[in-house]
């Protein structure tokens, strides 16, 4: 079976199912596990902002969507040569992959009329349902059930360990920094399962801009910074600007030294198996005494870092 995946989360699902050999092509953004980086790229990004700051990327995204309706271009010639049996697409986020409608229309013109699957999860149980869907499409149903059972067991261990917590700390998760975006989709659920409470977000809703004043007013006990699609290193310039904002030093999270930056691209942005890793990361942050094995200081520095309280000098931008 020849399969093409147009978004990173599904590539990670395929590989977790042990079906790397079925992958004929992947998307521009697919980078995990490392073996997929050698596969043909069937999409390319149209996003080439001159200004690589958070504000510059946000502006380029908005302009690109307004002009093209998508941020990606499909390599139609390559897709025809690959002749896939299955193409995996999504309607969840226009920023993450080519528009589902264009993928469906193109599939009708390809040899063999490949099957197009749309995955659109907004919460954890829907992610697990997607794992089963992909497994069935790859004729690996038993492997899919085993993977889901393992992921659910890990979730259950965290849920059971946090059911009787006396106090659930407030935890704001920011999915972009300039402008700030509150978290969405499955993130509030992960915070709740980890024994916390996300005061700015709503389960299943999209991530949306939020005024910095609202973050300050929420007075989070814990602040987790996980910009969508960005590594910790790529987040640093905007993080420095955020730390210079009015009210930063008054945040309880800052005063208690409970501000963390994590790799949003790897752990929160993609609805795949690593969301359970994200749950365990959050559990270790919110309740380190209950989850000593997952304390932040025991995490690799490219997964999570603690942010110092002092705000550095940042030169004002024009």
CSV table of C-alpha atoms in Angstrom, one decimal:
chain,number,residue,atom,x,y,z
A,1,UNK,CA,0.0,0.0,0.0
A,2,UNK,CA,1.3,3.4,-0.9
A,3,UNK,CA,0.3,6.3,1.4
A,4,UNK,CA,0.8,10.0,1.3
A,5,UNK,CA,0.3,12.1,4.4
A,6,UNK,CA,-0.1,15.9,4.3
A,7,UNK,CA,0.4,16.8,7.9
A,8,UNK,CA,3.0,15.8,10.5
A,9,UNK,CA,0.6,14.4,13.2
A,10,UNK,CA,-0.6,11.6,10.9
A,11,UNK,CA,3.0,10.8,9.8
A,12,UNK,CA,3.7,10.3,13.5
A,13,UNK,CA,0.7,8.0,13.8
A,14,UNK,CA,1.8,5.9,10.8
A,15,UNK,CA,5.2,5.5,12.3
A,16,UNK,CA,3.8,4.6,15.7
A,17,UNK,CA,1.9,1.9,14.0
A,18,UNK,CA,5.1,0.5,12.6
A,19,UNK,CA,4.1,1.3,9.0
A,20,UNK,CA,6.9,3.6,7.9
A,21,UNK,CA,7.4,1.4,4.9
A,22,UNK,CA,3.9,2.4,3.6
A,23,UNK,CA,4.8,6.0,3.4
A,24,UNK,CA,5.4,7.1,-0.1
A,25,UNK,CA,5.5,10.9,0.6
A,26,UNK,CA,5.1,13.3,3.4
A,27,UNK,CA,4.4,17.0,3.9
A,28,UNK,CA,6.8,19.9,4.1
A,29,UNK,CA,6.6,20.0,7.9
A,30,UNK,CA,7.0,16.3,8.6
A,31,UNK,CA,10.2,15.8,10.8
A,32,UNK,CA,9.4,13.0,13.3
A,33,UNK,CA,10.7,10.4,13.6
A,34,UNK,CA,13.9,11.4,11.9
A,35,UNK,CA,13.6,8.6,9.2
A,36,UNK,CA,10.8,10.5,7.5
A,37,UNK,CA,13.0,13.4,6.6
A,38,UNK,CA,14.4,11.4,3.7
A,39,UNK,CA,11.0,10.8,2.1
A,40,UNK,CA,9.7,12.8,-0.9
A,41,UNK,CA,8.0,16.1,0.1
A,42,UNK,CA,4.6,16.5,-1.7
A,43,UNK,CA,4.0,20.0,-0.4
A,44,UNK,CA,6.0,23.1,-0.1
A,45,UNK,CA,5.3,26.2,2.1
A,46,UNK,CA,4.2,29.5,0.6
A,47,UNK,CA,5.1,31.2,3.8
A,48,UNK,CA,8.4,33.1,3.4
A,49,UNK,CA,8.2,36.2,5.7
A,50,UNK,CA,11.1,38.6,5.6
A,51,UNK,CA,10.3,39.4,9.2
A,52,UNK,CA,10.8,36.2,11.2
A,53,UNK,CA,9.5,37.6,14.5
A,54,UNK,CA,6.3,36.3,15.9
A,55,UNK,CA,4.4,39.4,14.7
A,56,UNK,CA,6.0,39.1,11.3
A,57,UNK,CA,5.0,35.5,10.9
A,58,UNK,CA,1.5,36.1,12.2
A,59,UNK,CA,1.1,38.9,9.6
A,60,UNK,CA,2.4,36.8,6.8
A,61,UNK,CA,0.0,33.9,7.8
A,62,UNK,CA,-3.0,36.3,7.7
A,63,UNK,CA,-1.9,37.8,4.4
A,64,UNK,CA,-1.1,34.4,2.8
A,65,UNK,CA,-4.5,33.0,3.8
A,66,UNK,CA,-6.3,36.0,2.5
A,67,UNK,CA,-4.4,35.9,-0.9
A,68,UNK,CA,-4.2,32.2,-1.5
A,69,UNK,CA,-6.6,30.5,0.9
A,70,UNK,CA,-3.8,28.2,1.9
A,71,UNK,CA,-0.1,28.3,3.0
A,72,UNK,CA,1.0,25.3,1.1
A,73,UNK,CA,1.3,24.2,-2.6
A,74,UNK,CA,0.9,20.5,-3.5
A,75,UNK,CA,3.5,19.1,-6.0
A,76,UNK,CA,0.9,17.6,-8.3
A,77,UNK,CA,3.5,16.1,-10.7
A,78,UNK,CA,5.2,14.3,-7.8
A,79,UNK,CA,1.9,13.1,-6.4
A,80,UNK,CA,1.0,11.6,-9.7
A,81,UNK,CA,4.3,9.8,-9.9
A,82,UNK,CA,3.9,8.4,-6.4
A,83,UNK,CA,0.4,7.1,-7.3
A,84,UNK,CA,-0.8,6.7,-3.7
A,85,UNK,CA,-3.6,4.4,-2.6
A,86,UNK,CA,-4.5,6.7,0.4
A,87,UNK,CA,-4.1,10.4,1.0
A,88,UNK,CA,-4.6,11.8,4.5
A,89,UNK,CA,-5.8,15.3,4.8
A,90,UNK,CA,-7.5,17.6,7.4
A,91,UNK,CA,-9.9,20.4,7.8
A,92,UNK,CA,-8.9,21.3,11.3
A,93,UNK,CA,-6.4,24.2,10.6
A,94,UNK,CA,-5.7,26.1,7.4
A,95,UNK,CA,-2.2,27.0,8.8
A,96,UNK,CA,-1.2,23.3,9.2
A,97,UNK,CA,-1.8,21.7,5.8
A,98,UNK,CA,-3.3,22.3,2.3
A,99,UNK,CA,-7.0,23.0,2.2
A,100,UNK,CA,-9.0,19.7,2.3
A,101,UNK,CA,-11.2,20.7,-0.6
A,102,UNK,CA,-8.2,21.2,-2.9
A,103,UNK,CA,-6.8,17.8,-1.9
A,104,UNK,CA,-10.1,16.1,-2.6
A,105,UNK,CA,-10.4,17.7,-6.0
A,106,UNK,CA,-6.9,16.7,-6.9
A,107,UNK,CA,-7.4,13.1,-5.8
A,108,UNK,CA,-10.2,12.8,-8.3
A,109,UNK,CA,-7.8,13.5,-11.1
A,110,UNK,CA,-5.1,11.0,-9.9
A,111,UNK,CA,-4.6,7.5,-11.3
A,112,UNK,CA,-6.5,5.0,-9.3
A,113,UNK,CA,-8.6,7.6,-7.6
A,114,UNK,CA,-6.9,7.3,-4.1
A,115,UNK,CA,-9.0,7.3,-1.0
A,116,UNK,CA,-8.8,10.6,0.9
A,117,UNK,CA,-9.3,10.5,4.7
A,118,UNK,CA,-10.1,13.7,6.6
A,119,UNK,CA,-8.9,13.8,10.2
A,120,UNK,CA,-10.3,16.6,12.3
A,121,UNK,CA,-9.9,16.0,16.0
A,122,UNK,CA,-10.5,18.6,18.7
A,123,UNK,CA,-10.1,16.6,21.8
A,124,UNK,CA,-8.1,13.6,23.1
A,125,UNK,CA,-10.7,10.8,22.5
A,126,UNK,CA,-11.0,12.0,18.9
A,127,UNK,CA,-7.2,11.8,18.4
A,128,UNK,CA,-7.4,8.2,19.6
A,129,UNK,CA,-10.3,7.6,17.2
A,130,UNK,CA,-8.1,8.9,14.4
A,131,UNK,CA,-5.4,6.4,15.3
A,132,UNK,CA,-7.9,3.7,14.8
A,133,UNK,CA,-9.0,5.2,11.5
A,134,UNK,CA,-5.5,5.3,10.2
A,135,UNK,CA,-4.8,1.8,11.4
A,136,UNK,CA,-7.8,0.5,9.6
A,137,UNK,CA,-6.8,2.3,6.4
A,138,UNK,CA,-3.4,0.7,6.6
A,139,UNK,CA,-4.9,-2.8,7.4
A,140,UNK,CA,-3.2,-2.7,10.8
A,141,UNK,CA,-6.3,-2.6,13.0
A,142,UNK,CA,-4.9,-4.8,15.8
A,143,UNK,CA,-1.7,-2.7,16.0
A,144,UNK,CA,-3.9,0.4,16.2
A,145,UNK,CA,-6.0,-1.0,19.0
A,146,UNK,CA,-2.8,-1.9,20.9
A,147,UNK,CA,-1.4,1.6,20.5
A,148,UNK,CA,-4.6,3.2,21.6
A,149,UNK,CA,-4.8,0.9,24.7
A,150,UNK,CA,-1.2,1.9,25.6
A,151,UNK,CA,-2.0,5.6,25.2
A,152,UNK,CA,-5.2,5.4,27.2
A,153,UNK,CA,-3.5,3.5,30.0
A,154,UNK,CA,-0.9,6.3,30.3
A,155,UNK,CA,-3.7,8.9,30.4
A,156,UNK,CA,-5.6,6.9,33.0
A,157,UNK,CA,-2.5,6.8,35.3
A,158,UNK,CA,-2.3,10.6,35.2
A,159,UNK,CA,-6.1,11.0,35.7
A,160,UNK,CA,-6.2,8.7,38.7
A,161,UNK,CA,-3.2,10.3,40.3
A,162,UNK,CA,-4.8,13.8,40.1
A,163,UNK,CA,-8.4,13.0,41.0
A,164,UNK,CA,-8.0,13.9,44.7
A,165,UNK,CA,-5.7,16.9,44.4
A,166,UNK,CA,-6.7,19.5,47.1
A,167,UNK,CA,-6.0,22.4,44.8
A,168,UNK,CA,-5.9,22.6,41.0
A,169,UNK,CA,-3.4,25.4,40.0
A,170,UNK,CA,-4.4,27.7,37.2
A,171,UNK,CA,-2.3,27.1,34.2
A,172,UNK,CA,-2.3,29.4,31.2
A,173,UNK,CA,-0.9,27.9,28.0
A,174,UNK,CA,0.1,30.4,25.3
A,175,UNK,CA,0.3,28.9,21.7
A,176,UNK,CA,1.8,32.1,20.2
A,177,UNK,CA,3.5,35.1,21.7
A,178,UNK,CA,3.3,38.1,19.4
A,179,UNK,CA,0.4,38.5,19.5
A,180,UNK,CA,-0.5,36.2,22.4
A,181,UNK,CA,-2.8,33.3,21.5
A,182,UNK,CA,-4.7,31.4,24.2
A,183,UNK,CA,-4.6,27.6,23.8
A,184,UNK,CA,-7.4,25.7,22.1
A,185,UNK,CA,-8.6,22.3,21.0
A,186,UNK,CA,-7.2,19.5,23.2
A,187,UNK,CA,-4.9,21.7,25.3
A,188,UNK,CA,-7.4,22.6,28.1
A,189,UNK,CA,-8.3,19.0,28.4
A,190,UNK,CA,-4.6,18.0,28.9
A,191,UNK,CA,-4.3,20.7,31.6
A,192,UNK,CA,-7.4,19.4,33.4
A,193,UNK,CA,-6.2,15.8,33.2
A,194,UNK,CA,-2.8,16.9,34.6
A,195,UNK,CA,-4.6,18.3,37.6
A,196,UNK,CA,-4.8,22.0,36.6
A,197,UNK,CA,-7.3,24.5,35.3
A,198,UNK,CA,-6.9,26.6,32.2
A,199,UNK,CA,-8.8,29.8,32.8
A,200,UNK,CA,-8.6,31.4,29.4
A,201,UNK,CA,-9.4,28.5,27.0
A,202,UNK,CA,-12.4,26.4,26.1
A,203,UNK,CA,-12.2,22.7,25.2
A,204,UNK,CA,-12.5,22.1,21.4
A,205,UNK,CA,-12.4,25.7,20.4
A,206,UNK,CA,-9.7,27.2,18.1
A,207,UNK,CA,-6.7,28.9,19.5
A,208,UNK,CA,-7.4,32.7,19.3
A,209,UNK,CA,-5.6,35.9,20.1
A,210,UNK,CA,-5.9,37.2,23.7
A,211,UNK,CA,-5.0,40.6,25.1
A,212,UNK,CA,-1.9,40.4,27.3
A,213,UNK,CA,-4.0,42.3,29.9
A,214,UNK,CA,-6.3,39.3,30.1
A,215,UNK,CA,-3.3,37.0,30.8
A,216,UNK,CA,-2.2,39.3,33.6
A,217,UNK,CA,-5.8,39.4,35.0
A,218,UNK,CA,-6.0,35.6,34.9
A,219,UNK,CA,-3.1,35.5,37.4
A,220,UNK,CA,-1.9,32.0,36.5
A,221,UNK,CA,0.0,29.9,39.0
A,222,UNK,CA,1.8,28.3,36.1
A,223,UNK,CA,2.5,29.8,32.7
A,224,UNK,CA,3.4,27.4,29.9
A,225,UNK,CA,4.7,28.9,26.6
A,226,UNK,CA,4.4,26.5,23.6
A,227,UNK,CA,4.2,28.5,20.3
A,228,UNK,CA,2.5,26.5,17.6
A,229,UNK,CA,5.0,25.0,15.2
A,230,UNK,CA,8.1,26.4,17.0
A,231,UNK,CA,10.9,24.8,18.9
A,232,UNK,CA,12.2,26.3,22.2
A,233,UNK,CA,15.1,28.0,20.4
A,234,UNK,CA,12.8,29.7,17.8
A,235,UNK,CA,10.6,31.0,20.7
A,236,UNK,CA,13.4,32.9,22.5
A,237,UNK,CA,13.2,36.3,20.7
A,238,UNK,CA,9.5,36.7,21.3
A,239,UNK,CA,9.8,35.3,24.8
A,240,UNK,CA,12.3,38.1,25.6
A,241,UNK,CA,9.7,40.7,24.4
A,242,UNK,CA,7.0,39.0,26.5
A,243,UNK,CA,9.1,39.2,29.6
A,244,UNK,CA,9.4,42.9,29.1
A,245,UNK,CA,5.6,43.5,29.0
A,246,UNK,CA,3.9,45.4,31.8
A,247,UNK,CA,2.6,43.1,34.5
A,248,UNK,CA,5.0,40.3,33.8
A,249,UNK,CA,6.7,40.5,37.2
A,250,UNK,CA,3.3,40.6,38.9
A,251,UNK,CA,2.2,37.2,37.6
A,252,UNK,CA,2.1,34.6,40.3
A,253,UNK,CA,3.8,32.1,37.9
A,254,UNK,CA,6.7,34.5,37.6
A,255,UNK,CA,7.0,35.2,41.3
A,256,UNK,CA,6.9,31.5,42.1
A,257,UNK,CA,9.4,30.6,39.3
A,258,UNK,CA,6.7,28.5,37.5
A,259,UNK,CA,7.1,29.7,33.9
A,260,UNK,CA,8.1,27.2,31.4
A,261,UNK,CA,8.7,27.1,27.6
A,262,UNK,CA,8.2,23.9,25.8
A,263,UNK,CA,8.6,22.6,22.2
A,264,UNK,CA,5.1,23.4,21.0
A,265,UNK,CA,5.8,21.9,17.5
A,266,UNK,CA,6.7,18.5,19.0
A,267,UNK,CA,4.2,18.2,21.9
A,268,UNK,CA,1.1,20.4,21.7
A,269,UNK,CA,0.5,21.4,18.1
A,270,UNK,CA,0.1,18.0,16.5
A,271,UNK,CA,-2.8,15.7,17.3
A,272,UNK,CA,-0.9,12.5,17.5
A,273,UNK,CA,0.6,10.1,20.0
A,274,UNK,CA,3.0,12.7,21.5
A,275,UNK,CA,0.0,14.5,23.0
A,276,UNK,CA,0.2,11.9,25.8
A,277,UNK,CA,3.9,12.9,26.3
A,278,UNK,CA,2.6,16.5,26.6
A,279,UNK,CA,0.1,15.4,29.3
A,280,UNK,CA,2.9,13.8,31.3
A,281,UNK,CA,5.0,17.0,30.8
A,282,UNK,CA,2.2,19.1,32.2
A,283,UNK,CA,1.6,16.7,35.1
A,284,UNK,CA,5.2,17.1,36.1
A,285,UNK,CA,4.9,20.9,36.0
A,286,UNK,CA,1.6,21.2,37.9
A,287,UNK,CA,2.2,18.5,40.5
A,288,UNK,CA,5.9,17.6,40.7
A,289,UNK,CA,5.6,15.9,44.1
A,290,UNK,CA,3.1,13.4,42.6
A,291,UNK,CA,5.0,12.9,39.4
A,292,UNK,CA,8.7,13.2,40.5
A,293,UNK,CA,9.8,11.2,37.4
A,294,UNK,CA,8.4,13.9,35.2
A,295,UNK,CA,9.7,17.0,37.0
A,296,UNK,CA,10.8,19.7,34.5
A,297,UNK,CA,14.4,19.6,35.6
A,298,UNK,CA,14.5,15.9,34.5
A,299,UNK,CA,13.4,16.8,31.0
A,300,UNK,CA,15.8,17.3,28.1
A,301,UNK,CA,16.5,21.0,27.5
A,302,UNK,CA,15.1,20.9,24.0
A,303,UNK,CA,11.8,19.6,25.4
A,304,UNK,CA,11.1,22.0,28.3
A,305,UNK,CA,13.0,24.8,30.0
A,306,UNK,CA,12.2,26.9,33.0
A,307,UNK,CA,12.1,30.7,32.3
A,308,UNK,CA,13.9,33.0,34.7
A,309,UNK,CA,11.8,35.8,36.4
A,310,UNK,CA,14.0,38.8,35.5
A,311,UNK,CA,12.9,40.6,32.3
A,312,UNK,CA,15.9,41.5,30.1
A,313,UNK,CA,16.3,44.8,28.3
A,314,UNK,CA,14.6,44.6,25.0
A,315,UNK,CA,15.1,47.4,22.4
A,316,UNK,CA,11.7,48.8,21.4
A,317,UNK,CA,10.6,48.0,17.9
A,318,UNK,CA,9.4,50.7,15.5
